[in-house]
Amino acid sequence: RNLVAAGAFQFPFAGLFDDSDTAVGVPGNNEEVLNGLKSSTENALNRGISRLDVELPAAFLLGVEGDKKGVRLLSDKLAESDQAKVDTADREVARTFVEMLQPIAQGLCVIFRNQRLADKAQEVWKLADEEGSILAFPRKPKGAFSEEVMEGEKFNEMIAGAGCQCLVVVAPRLRQLRLIKGLGDVMEDQMGIILLNARISGKGREAEKIPQKFRKALLANYEATYHLRFVERKNALIFGKMGKDGKRRWALAQQREVLGGRTMTDEVKQMDEEPSPGEVRKALAEYDAREKDLGSALIDIVDKDKMR
């Protein structure tokens, strides 16, 4: 684990964020996700963790750019395939971290994959200079391997020139992750780095276009402080969150739509470690069996009541 000695977060974060810290507390809507993001981030920063990995479902809107109270946490394959909605969701979670990290705003930098996304963030946020800096990764160089090496050096110089003490990296892909790893190797504990929706964590998960060896190198340094993703089964999700003791606790849950458009969260199982795909399938099968037995018991009670 990479710990901050003194450089990245010179600020007492206790009490700045949400104080709730339940064992797992599987969220059911955007407000509950926001509360969990805040408490888990406070827990990580107060323990001096300088490398954070945060993941939310693709295209899930937190509502920070508009009045979207009570947005339900349900799988939406159509939205996930809409890049504009995915970009908006990524930007919203970044904005959340900008607001949370205002105590270190002078050293706060938020970097997007390209200039278009960075410009859109500035247009929507209207971020003042004293609130932080919005940056964009440079374009990929067209040339030999030596130029790619120089790209890393130039990138590090760009970040240093921006005065970044804490770098929030928004939805990076392989090329951006390589640059970030190089930067982290150089800066060590003198810079905090937070990955948002990099989608590198998850047992048995195929990280899109990210070589396994490189992924393992990233996971060795980044803590999954808040992790929320849907699994293969519709509206079933894995949730992990860092507590005040610095330990991550995990839960497998099934989200259900009920009358009135509300969402009901059925907690399938709590775990101290993230479950593997096989463990997920087994836990869901056991959950289905319990639900079936409960349904049969209810039918039996109704039938006996009718006979009276």
mmCIF file of C-alpha atoms in Angstrom:
data_model
loop_
_atom_site.group_PDB
_atom_site.id
_atom_site.type_symbol
_atom_site.label_atom_id
_atom_site.label_comp_id
_atom_site.label_asym_id
_atom_site.label_seq_id
_atom_site.Cartn_x
_atom_site.Cartn_y
_atom_site.Cartn_z
ATOM 1 C CA ARG A 1 0.000 0.000 0.000
ATOM 2 C CA ASN A 2 1.278 3.476 -0.877
ATOM 3 C CA LEU A 3 1.052 5.850 2.081
ATOM 4 C CA VAL A 4 1.362 9.614 2.138
ATOM 5 C CA ALA A 5 4.164 10.771 4.407
ATOM 6 C CA ALA A 6 3.505 14.492 4.375
ATOM 7 C CA GLY A 7 3.277 15.816 0.874
ATOM 8 C CA ALA A 8 -0.028 14.927 -0.699
ATOM 9 C CA PHE A 9 -2.697 15.637 1.900
ATOM 10 C CA GLN A 10 -1.569 18.147 4.521
ATOM 11 C CA PHE A 11 -5.021 18.621 6.003
ATOM 12 C CA PRO A 12 -7.176 17.036 8.735
ATOM 13 C CA PHE A 13 -10.190 15.628 6.895
ATOM 14 C CA ALA A 14 -12.111 14.316 9.903
ATOM 15 C CA GLY A 15 -15.643 15.664 10.055
ATOM 16 C CA LEU A 16 -15.587 17.322 6.644
ATOM 17 C CA PHE A 17 -17.620 14.644 4.934
ATOM 18 C CA ASP A 18 -20.555 12.433 5.818
ATOM 19 C CA ASP A 19 -20.147 10.830 9.242
ATOM 20 C CA SER A 20 -22.113 7.642 8.562
ATOM 21 C CA ASP A 21 -19.939 4.543 8.393
ATOM 22 C CA THR A 22 -22.126 1.462 8.409
ATOM 23 C CA ALA A 23 -20.585 -1.982 7.947
ATOM 24 C CA VAL A 24 -21.363 -1.995 4.247
ATOM 25 C CA GLY A 25 -24.629 -0.177 3.643
ATOM 26 C CA VAL A 26 -25.398 -1.184 0.049
ATOM 27 C CA PRO A 27 -26.755 1.947 -1.692
ATOM 28 C CA GLY A 28 -30.053 2.027 -3.550
ATOM 29 C CA ASN A 29 -29.949 5.488 -5.135
ATOM 30 C CA ASN A 30 -27.650 8.380 -5.996
ATOM 31 C CA GLU A 31 -27.926 10.115 -2.625
ATOM 32 C CA GLU A 32 -26.796 6.982 -0.811
ATOM 33 C CA VAL A 33 -23.929 6.560 -3.290
ATOM 34 C CA LEU A 34 -22.816 10.151 -2.646
ATOM 35 C CA ASN A 35 -22.831 9.601 1.118
ATOM 36 C CA GLY A 36 -20.779 6.435 0.728
ATOM 37 C CA LEU A 37 -18.290 8.140 -1.577
ATOM 38 C CA LYS A 38 -17.762 10.903 0.952
ATOM 39 C CA SER A 39 -17.320 8.673 4.000
ATOM 40 C CA SER A 40 -15.026 6.165 2.259
ATOM 41 C CA THR A 41 -12.868 8.964 0.835
ATOM 42 C CA GLU A 42 -12.560 10.578 4.259
ATOM 43 C CA ASN A 43 -11.601 7.218 5.742
ATOM 44 C CA ALA A 44 -8.899 6.677 3.111
ATOM 45 C CA LEU A 45 -7.405 10.154 3.354
ATOM 46 C CA ASN A 46 -7.387 10.139 7.137
ATOM 47 C CA ARG A 47 -5.352 6.927 7.001
ATOM 48 C CA GLY A 48 -2.807 8.541 4.687
ATOM 49 C CA ILE A 49 -3.664 6.482 1.608
ATOM 50 C CA SER A 50 -2.349 8.306 -1.449
ATOM 51 C CA ARG A 51 -3.551 6.027 -4.257
ATOM 52 C CA LEU A 52 -7.331 5.594 -4.504
ATOM 53 C CA ASP A 53 -9.391 3.693 -7.058
ATOM 54 C CA VAL A 54 -13.087 4.604 -7.233
ATOM 55 C CA GLU A 55 -15.628 2.974 -9.524
ATOM 56 C CA LEU A 56 -19.327 3.524 -10.184
ATOM 57 C CA PRO A 57 -21.506 1.848 -12.830
ATOM 58 C CA ALA A 58 -21.140 3.320 -16.321
ATOM 59 C CA ALA A 59 -23.633 6.110 -17.075
ATOM 60 C CA PHE A 60 -24.915 6.236 -13.480
ATOM 61 C CA LEU A 61 -25.720 9.890 -12.765
ATOM 62 C CA LEU A 62 -25.089 11.279 -9.304
ATOM 63 C CA GLY A 63 -27.248 14.309 -10.005
ATOM 64 C CA VAL A 64 -24.633 16.911 -9.072
ATOM 65 C CA GLU A 65 -25.150 18.784 -12.358
ATOM 66 C CA GLY A 66 -28.925 18.938 -11.982
ATOM 67 C CA ASP A 67 -31.898 18.182 -9.744
ATOM 68 C CA LYS A 68 -31.989 14.392 -9.877
ATOM 69 C CA LYS A 69 -32.834 13.406 -6.310
ATOM 70 C CA GLY A 70 -33.471 9.746 -5.744
ATOM 71 C CA VAL A 71 -32.003 8.449 -9.021
ATOM 72 C CA ARG A 72 -32.421 4.684 -8.789
ATOM 73 C CA LEU A 73 -29.441 2.369 -8.886
ATOM 74 C CA LEU A 74 -30.488 -0.040 -11.630
ATOM 75 C CA SER A 75 -28.617 -1.546 -14.551
ATOM 76 C CA ASP A 76 -29.223 0.306 -17.822
ATOM 77 C CA LYS A 77 -27.538 -1.342 -20.817
ATOM 78 C CA LEU A 78 -28.925 1.272 -23.212
ATOM 79 C CA ALA A 79 -27.400 4.150 -21.246
ATOM 80 C CA GLU A 80 -24.109 2.269 -20.858
ATOM 81 C CA SER A 81 -23.785 2.161 -24.653
ATOM 82 C CA ASP A 82 -24.402 5.920 -24.954
ATOM 83 C CA GLN A 83 -20.957 7.539 -24.760
ATOM 84 C CA ALA A 84 -22.394 10.994 -24.108
ATOM 85 C CA LYS A 85 -24.212 9.698 -21.013
ATOM 86 C CA VAL A 86 -21.105 7.828 -19.887
ATOM 87 C CA ASP A 87 -19.040 11.020 -20.243
ATOM 88 C CA THR A 88 -21.614 12.983 -18.240
ATOM 89 C CA ALA A 89 -21.583 10.404 -15.444
ATOM 90 C CA ASP A 90 -17.770 10.430 -15.359
ATOM 91 C CA ARG A 91 -17.784 14.220 -15.161
ATOM 92 C CA GLU A 92 -20.327 14.174 -12.326
ATOM 93 C CA VAL A 93 -18.248 11.897 -10.135
ATOM 94 C CA ALA A 94 -15.225 14.102 -10.849
ATOM 95 C CA ARG A 95 -17.204 17.161 -9.791
ATOM 96 C CA THR A 96 -18.103 15.391 -6.560
ATOM 97 C CA PHE A 97 -14.422 14.943 -5.770
ATOM 98 C CA VAL A 98 -13.672 18.567 -6.633
ATOM 99 C CA GLU A 99 -16.211 19.611 -4.019
ATOM 100 C CA MET A 100 -14.933 17.117 -1.450
ATOM 101 C CA LEU A 101 -11.302 18.151 -1.898
ATOM 102 C CA GLN A 102 -11.724 21.920 -1.670
ATOM 103 C CA PRO A 103 -9.553 22.017 1.499
ATOM 104 C CA ILE A 104 -6.571 21.316 -0.804
ATOM 105 C CA ALA A 105 -7.957 23.210 -3.802
ATOM 106 C CA GLN A 106 -4.706 25.065 -4.507
ATOM 107 C CA GLY A 107 -2.993 21.788 -5.301
ATOM 108 C CA LEU A 108 -6.023 20.046 -6.814
ATOM 109 C CA CYS A 109 -5.925 19.017 -10.477
ATOM 110 C CA VAL A 110 -8.563 17.119 -12.452
ATOM 111 C CA ILE A 111 -7.390 15.562 -15.699
ATOM 112 C CA PHE A 112 -9.550 14.245 -18.551
ATOM 113 C CA ARG A 113 -8.671 11.938 -21.454
ATOM 114 C CA ASN A 114 -8.747 14.719 -24.022
ATOM 115 C CA GLN A 115 -9.192 18.455 -24.435
ATOM 116 C CA ARG A 116 -12.829 18.152 -25.537
ATOM 117 C CA LEU A 117 -13.828 16.529 -22.246
ATOM 118 C CA ALA A 118 -11.770 19.037 -20.259
ATOM 119 C CA ASP A 119 -13.371 21.973 -22.080
ATOM 120 C CA LYS A 120 -16.839 20.561 -21.419
ATOM 121 C CA ALA A 121 -16.057 20.244 -17.710
ATOM 122 C CA GLN A 122 -14.916 23.853 -17.537
ATOM 123 C CA GLU A 123 -18.038 24.959 -19.426
ATOM 124 C CA VAL A 124 -20.372 23.116 -17.049
ATOM 125 C CA TRP A 125 -18.503 23.642 -13.783
ATOM 126 C CA LYS A 126 -17.234 27.184 -14.384
ATOM 127 C CA LEU A 127 -14.410 26.339 -12.009
ATOM 128 C CA ALA A 128 -12.590 29.341 -10.557
ATOM 129 C CA ASP A 129 -8.779 29.286 -10.385
ATOM 130 C CA GLU A 130 -8.838 28.991 -6.608
ATOM 131 C CA GLU A 131 -11.090 25.895 -6.790
ATOM 132 C CA GLY A 132 -8.620 23.751 -8.727
ATOM 133 C CA SER A 133 -7.239 23.169 -12.216
ATOM 134 C CA ILE A 134 -8.791 21.282 -15.138
ATOM 135 C CA LEU A 135 -6.265 19.553 -17.391
ATOM 136 C CA ALA A 136 -6.258 17.240 -20.405
ATOM 137 C CA PHE A 137 -3.894 14.441 -21.355
ATOM 138 C CA PRO A 138 -1.745 15.388 -24.361
ATOM 139 C CA ARG A 139 -2.404 13.854 -27.739
ATOM 140 C CA LYS A 140 -0.581 10.649 -28.565
ATOM 141 C CA PRO A 141 2.733 11.361 -30.315
ATOM 142 C CA LYS A 142 3.233 10.069 -33.825
ATOM 143 C CA GLY A 143 6.652 8.571 -33.883
ATOM 144 C CA ALA A 144 9.152 6.072 -32.592
ATOM 145 C CA PHE A 145 9.435 4.452 -29.193
ATOM 146 C CA SER A 146 11.864 7.151 -28.037
ATOM 147 C CA GLU A 147 9.164 9.764 -28.552
ATOM 148 C CA GLU A 148 6.769 7.744 -26.390
ATOM 149 C CA VAL A 149 9.379 7.732 -23.616
ATOM 150 C CA MET A 150 9.742 11.485 -23.968
ATOM 151 C CA GLU A 151 5.943 11.775 -23.773
ATOM 152 C CA GLY A 152 6.077 10.453 -20.221
ATOM 153 C CA GLU A 153 8.754 12.962 -19.261
ATOM 154 C CA LYS A 154 6.818 15.841 -20.828
ATOM 155 C CA PHE A 155 3.639 14.704 -19.093
ATOM 156 C CA ASN A 156 5.385 14.678 -15.714
ATOM 157 C CA GLU A 157 6.698 18.185 -16.406
ATOM 158 C CA MET A 158 3.185 19.365 -17.320
ATOM 159 C CA ILE A 159 1.755 18.037 -14.051
ATOM 160 C CA ALA A 160 4.590 19.571 -12.037
ATOM 161 C CA GLY A 161 4.085 22.894 -13.805
ATOM 162 C CA ALA A 162 0.405 22.867 -12.841
ATOM 163 C CA GLY A 163 1.381 22.575 -9.173
ATOM 164 C CA CYS A 164 -0.618 19.399 -8.618
ATOM 165 C CA GLN A 165 -0.520 17.888 -5.135
ATOM 166 C CA CYS A 166 -3.613 15.768 -5.708
ATOM 167 C CA LEU A 167 -4.461 14.512 -9.195
ATOM 168 C CA VAL A 168 -7.978 13.258 -9.947
ATOM 169 C CA VAL A 169 -7.856 11.133 -13.106
ATOM 170 C CA VAL A 170 -11.206 10.845 -14.890
ATOM 171 C CA ALA A 171 -12.035 7.610 -16.737
ATOM 172 C CA PRO A 172 -8.513 6.892 -18.031
ATOM 173 C CA ARG A 173 -7.799 4.225 -20.616
ATOM 174 C CA LEU A 174 -4.634 2.217 -21.223
ATOM 175 C CA ARG A 175 -2.481 5.012 -22.654
ATOM 176 C CA GLN A 176 -3.449 7.433 -19.905
ATOM 177 C CA LEU A 177 -2.936 4.772 -17.232
ATOM 178 C CA ARG A 178 0.608 4.155 -18.476
ATOM 179 C CA LEU A 179 1.387 7.855 -18.092
ATOM 180 C CA ILE A 180 -0.190 7.915 -14.637
ATOM 181 C CA LYS A 181 1.799 4.894 -13.491
ATOM 182 C CA GLY A 182 5.009 6.553 -14.664
ATOM 183 C CA LEU A 183 4.069 9.731 -12.831
ATOM 184 C CA GLY A 184 3.244 7.826 -9.654
ATOM 185 C CA ASP A 185 6.547 5.943 -9.781
ATOM 186 C CA VAL A 186 8.417 9.256 -9.911
ATOM 187 C CA MET A 187 6.342 11.173 -7.360
ATOM 188 C CA GLU A 188 5.883 8.296 -4.902
ATOM 189 C CA ASP A 189 4.201 9.648 -1.752
ATOM 190 C CA GLN A 190 4.564 13.312 -2.682
ATOM 191 C CA MET A 191 1.364 13.344 -4.748
ATOM 192 C CA GLY A 192 -2.081 11.909 -4.155
ATOM 193 C CA ILE A 193 -3.632 10.215 -7.198
ATOM 194 C CA ILE A 194 -7.297 9.234 -7.414
ATOM 195 C CA LEU A 195 -8.506 7.085 -10.312
ATOM 196 C CA LEU A 196 -12.181 7.537 -11.174
ATOM 197 C CA ASN A 197 -13.875 4.850 -13.276
ATOM 198 C CA ALA A 198 -10.588 3.410 -14.521
ATOM 199 C CA ARG A 199 -12.304 -0.008 -14.240
ATOM 200 C CA ILE A 200 -9.167 -1.886 -13.237
ATOM 201 C CA SER A 201 -10.457 -3.554 -10.038
ATOM 202 C CA GLY A 202 -12.550 -6.688 -9.750
ATOM 203 C CA LYS A 203 -11.717 -10.383 -9.295
ATOM 204 C CA GLY A 204 -12.021 -12.434 -12.470
ATOM 205 C CA ARG A 205 -12.889 -9.359 -14.447
ATOM 206 C CA GLU A 206 -11.634 -8.708 -17.943
ATOM 207 C CA ALA A 207 -10.322 -5.142 -17.927
ATOM 208 C CA GLU A 208 -10.879 -3.850 -21.448
ATOM 209 C CA LYS A 209 -7.624 -3.629 -23.433
ATOM 210 C CA ILE A 210 -5.483 -3.598 -20.278
ATOM 211 C CA PRO A 211 -2.754 -6.284 -20.164
ATOM 212 C CA GLN A 212 -2.986 -8.437 -17.047
ATOM 213 C CA LYS A 213 0.609 -7.798 -15.953
ATOM 214 C CA PHE A 214 0.133 -4.036 -16.155
ATOM 215 C CA ARG A 215 -3.224 -4.270 -14.389
ATOM 216 C CA LYS A 216 -1.648 -6.202 -11.517
ATOM 217 C CA ALA A 217 1.042 -3.537 -11.211
ATOM 218 C CA LEU A 218 -1.649 -0.877 -10.854
ATOM 219 C CA LEU A 219 -3.674 -2.903 -8.359
ATOM 220 C CA ALA A 220 -0.568 -3.347 -6.212
ATOM 221 C CA ASN A 221 -0.541 0.407 -5.601
ATOM 222 C CA TYR A 222 -4.174 1.526 -5.770
ATOM 223 C CA GLU A 223 -6.754 0.863 -3.058
ATOM 224 C CA ALA A 224 -10.340 0.204 -4.159
ATOM 225 C CA THR A 225 -11.802 2.591 -1.579
ATOM 226 C CA TYR A 226 -15.280 2.621 -3.153
ATOM 227 C CA HIS A 227 -16.289 0.009 -5.702
ATOM 228 C CA LEU A 228 -19.775 -0.463 -7.124
ATOM 229 C CA ARG A 229 -20.465 -2.473 -10.262
ATOM 230 C CA PHE A 230 -23.173 -4.650 -11.751
ATOM 231 C CA VAL A 231 -22.437 -8.310 -12.447
ATOM 232 C CA GLU A 232 -23.823 -10.514 -15.223
ATOM 233 C CA ARG A 233 -27.186 -11.087 -13.580
ATOM 234 C CA LYS A 234 -29.573 -8.182 -14.106
ATOM 235 C CA ASN A 235 -29.523 -5.640 -11.272
ATOM 236 C CA ALA A 236 -27.187 -7.756 -9.140
ATOM 237 C CA LEU A 237 -24.173 -5.828 -7.930
ATOM 238 C CA ILE A 238 -20.928 -6.058 -6.002
ATOM 239 C CA PHE A 239 -20.228 -3.307 -3.521
ATOM 240 C CA GLY A 240 -17.050 -2.613 -1.576
ATOM 241 C CA LYS A 241 -16.256 0.316 0.697
ATOM 242 C CA MET A 242 -13.404 1.304 2.995
ATOM 243 C CA GLY A 243 -14.377 1.744 6.640
ATOM 244 C CA LYS A 244 -12.856 3.923 9.340
ATOM 245 C CA ASP A 245 -10.535 1.075 10.327
ATOM 246 C CA GLY A 246 -9.031 1.070 6.827
ATOM 247 C CA LYS A 247 -10.547 -2.303 5.962
ATOM 248 C CA ARG A 248 -12.718 -2.880 2.911
ATOM 249 C CA ARG A 249 -15.956 -4.721 3.416
ATOM 250 C CA TRP A 250 -17.892 -6.238 0.571
ATOM 251 C CA ALA A 251 -21.473 -7.141 -0.159
ATOM 252 C CA LEU A 252 -23.363 -8.836 -2.951
ATOM 253 C CA ALA A 253 -26.847 -7.417 -3.453
ATOM 254 C CA GLN A 254 -29.875 -7.732 -5.713
ATOM 255 C CA GLN A 255 -31.700 -4.549 -6.677
ATOM 256 C CA ARG A 256 -35.437 -4.831 -7.362
ATOM 257 C CA GLU A 257 -37.971 -2.492 -8.861
ATOM 258 C CA VAL A 258 -41.128 -2.336 -6.741
ATOM 259 C CA LEU A 259 -44.484 -0.587 -6.998
ATOM 260 C CA GLY A 260 -44.316 3.178 -7.338
ATOM 261 C CA GLY A 261 -41.003 3.096 -9.190
ATOM 262 C CA ARG A 262 -39.004 2.625 -6.008
ATOM 263 C CA THR A 263 -35.954 0.408 -5.649
ATOM 264 C CA MET A 264 -35.598 -2.262 -2.985
ATOM 265 C CA THR A 265 -32.147 -3.597 -2.128
ATOM 266 C CA ASP A 266 -31.887 -7.229 -1.041
ATOM 267 C CA GLU A 267 -28.525 -7.911 0.552
ATOM 268 C CA VAL A 268 -27.466 -11.369 -0.603
ATOM 269 C CA LYS A 269 -24.272 -11.759 1.410
ATOM 270 C CA GLN A 270 -21.623 -9.739 3.255
ATOM 271 C CA MET A 271 -17.951 -10.663 2.958
ATOM 272 C CA ASP A 272 -14.561 -9.543 4.249
ATOM 273 C CA GLU A 273 -13.000 -10.170 0.824
ATOM 274 C CA GLU A 274 -14.240 -9.385 -2.666
ATOM 275 C CA PRO A 275 -16.031 -12.466 -4.053
ATOM 276 C CA SER A 276 -14.798 -14.279 -7.145
ATOM 277 C CA PRO A 277 -17.189 -14.890 -10.074
ATOM 278 C CA GLY A 278 -17.736 -18.439 -8.807
ATOM 279 C CA GLU A 279 -18.550 -17.206 -5.315
ATOM 280 C CA VAL A 280 -20.975 -14.676 -6.795
ATOM 281 C CA ARG A 281 -22.828 -17.381 -8.723
ATOM 282 C CA LYS A 282 -22.986 -19.633 -5.658
ATOM 283 C CA ALA A 283 -24.278 -16.851 -3.393
ATOM 284 C CA LEU A 284 -26.958 -15.839 -5.909
ATOM 285 C CA ALA A 285 -28.070 -19.468 -6.294
ATOM 286 C CA GLU A 286 -28.405 -19.753 -2.502
ATOM 287 C CA TYR A 287 -30.337 -16.478 -2.463
ATOM 288 C CA ASP A 288 -32.735 -17.788 -5.132
ATOM 289 C CA ALA A 289 -33.286 -20.955 -3.111
ATOM 290 C CA ARG A 290 -34.093 -18.925 0.009
ATOM 291 C CA GLU A 291 -36.508 -16.730 -1.937
ATOM 292 C CA LYS A 292 -38.204 -19.793 -3.424
ATOM 293 C CA ASP A 293 -38.585 -21.404 0.012
ATOM 294 C CA LEU A 294 -39.985 -18.159 1.415
ATOM 295 C CA GLY A 295 -42.462 -17.905 -1.461
ATOM 296 C CA SER A 296 -43.609 -21.484 -0.905
ATOM 297 C CA ALA A 297 -44.035 -20.818 2.815
ATOM 298 C CA LEU A 298 -46.148 -17.735 2.134
ATOM 299 C CA ILE A 299 -48.369 -19.649 -0.310
ATOM 300 C CA ASP A 300 -48.801 -22.400 2.288
ATOM 301 C CA ILE A 301 -49.869 -19.835 4.922
ATOM 302 C CA VAL A 302 -52.384 -18.277 2.510
ATOM 303 C CA ASP A 303 -53.841 -21.693 1.600
ATOM 304 C CA LYS A 304 -54.265 -22.659 5.269
ATOM 305 C CA ASP A 305 -55.920 -19.320 5.989
ATOM 306 C CA LYS A 306 -58.476 -19.931 3.225
ATOM 307 C CA MET A 307 -59.384 -23.318 4.751
ATOM 308 C CA ARG A 308 -60.446 -21.756 8.065
#
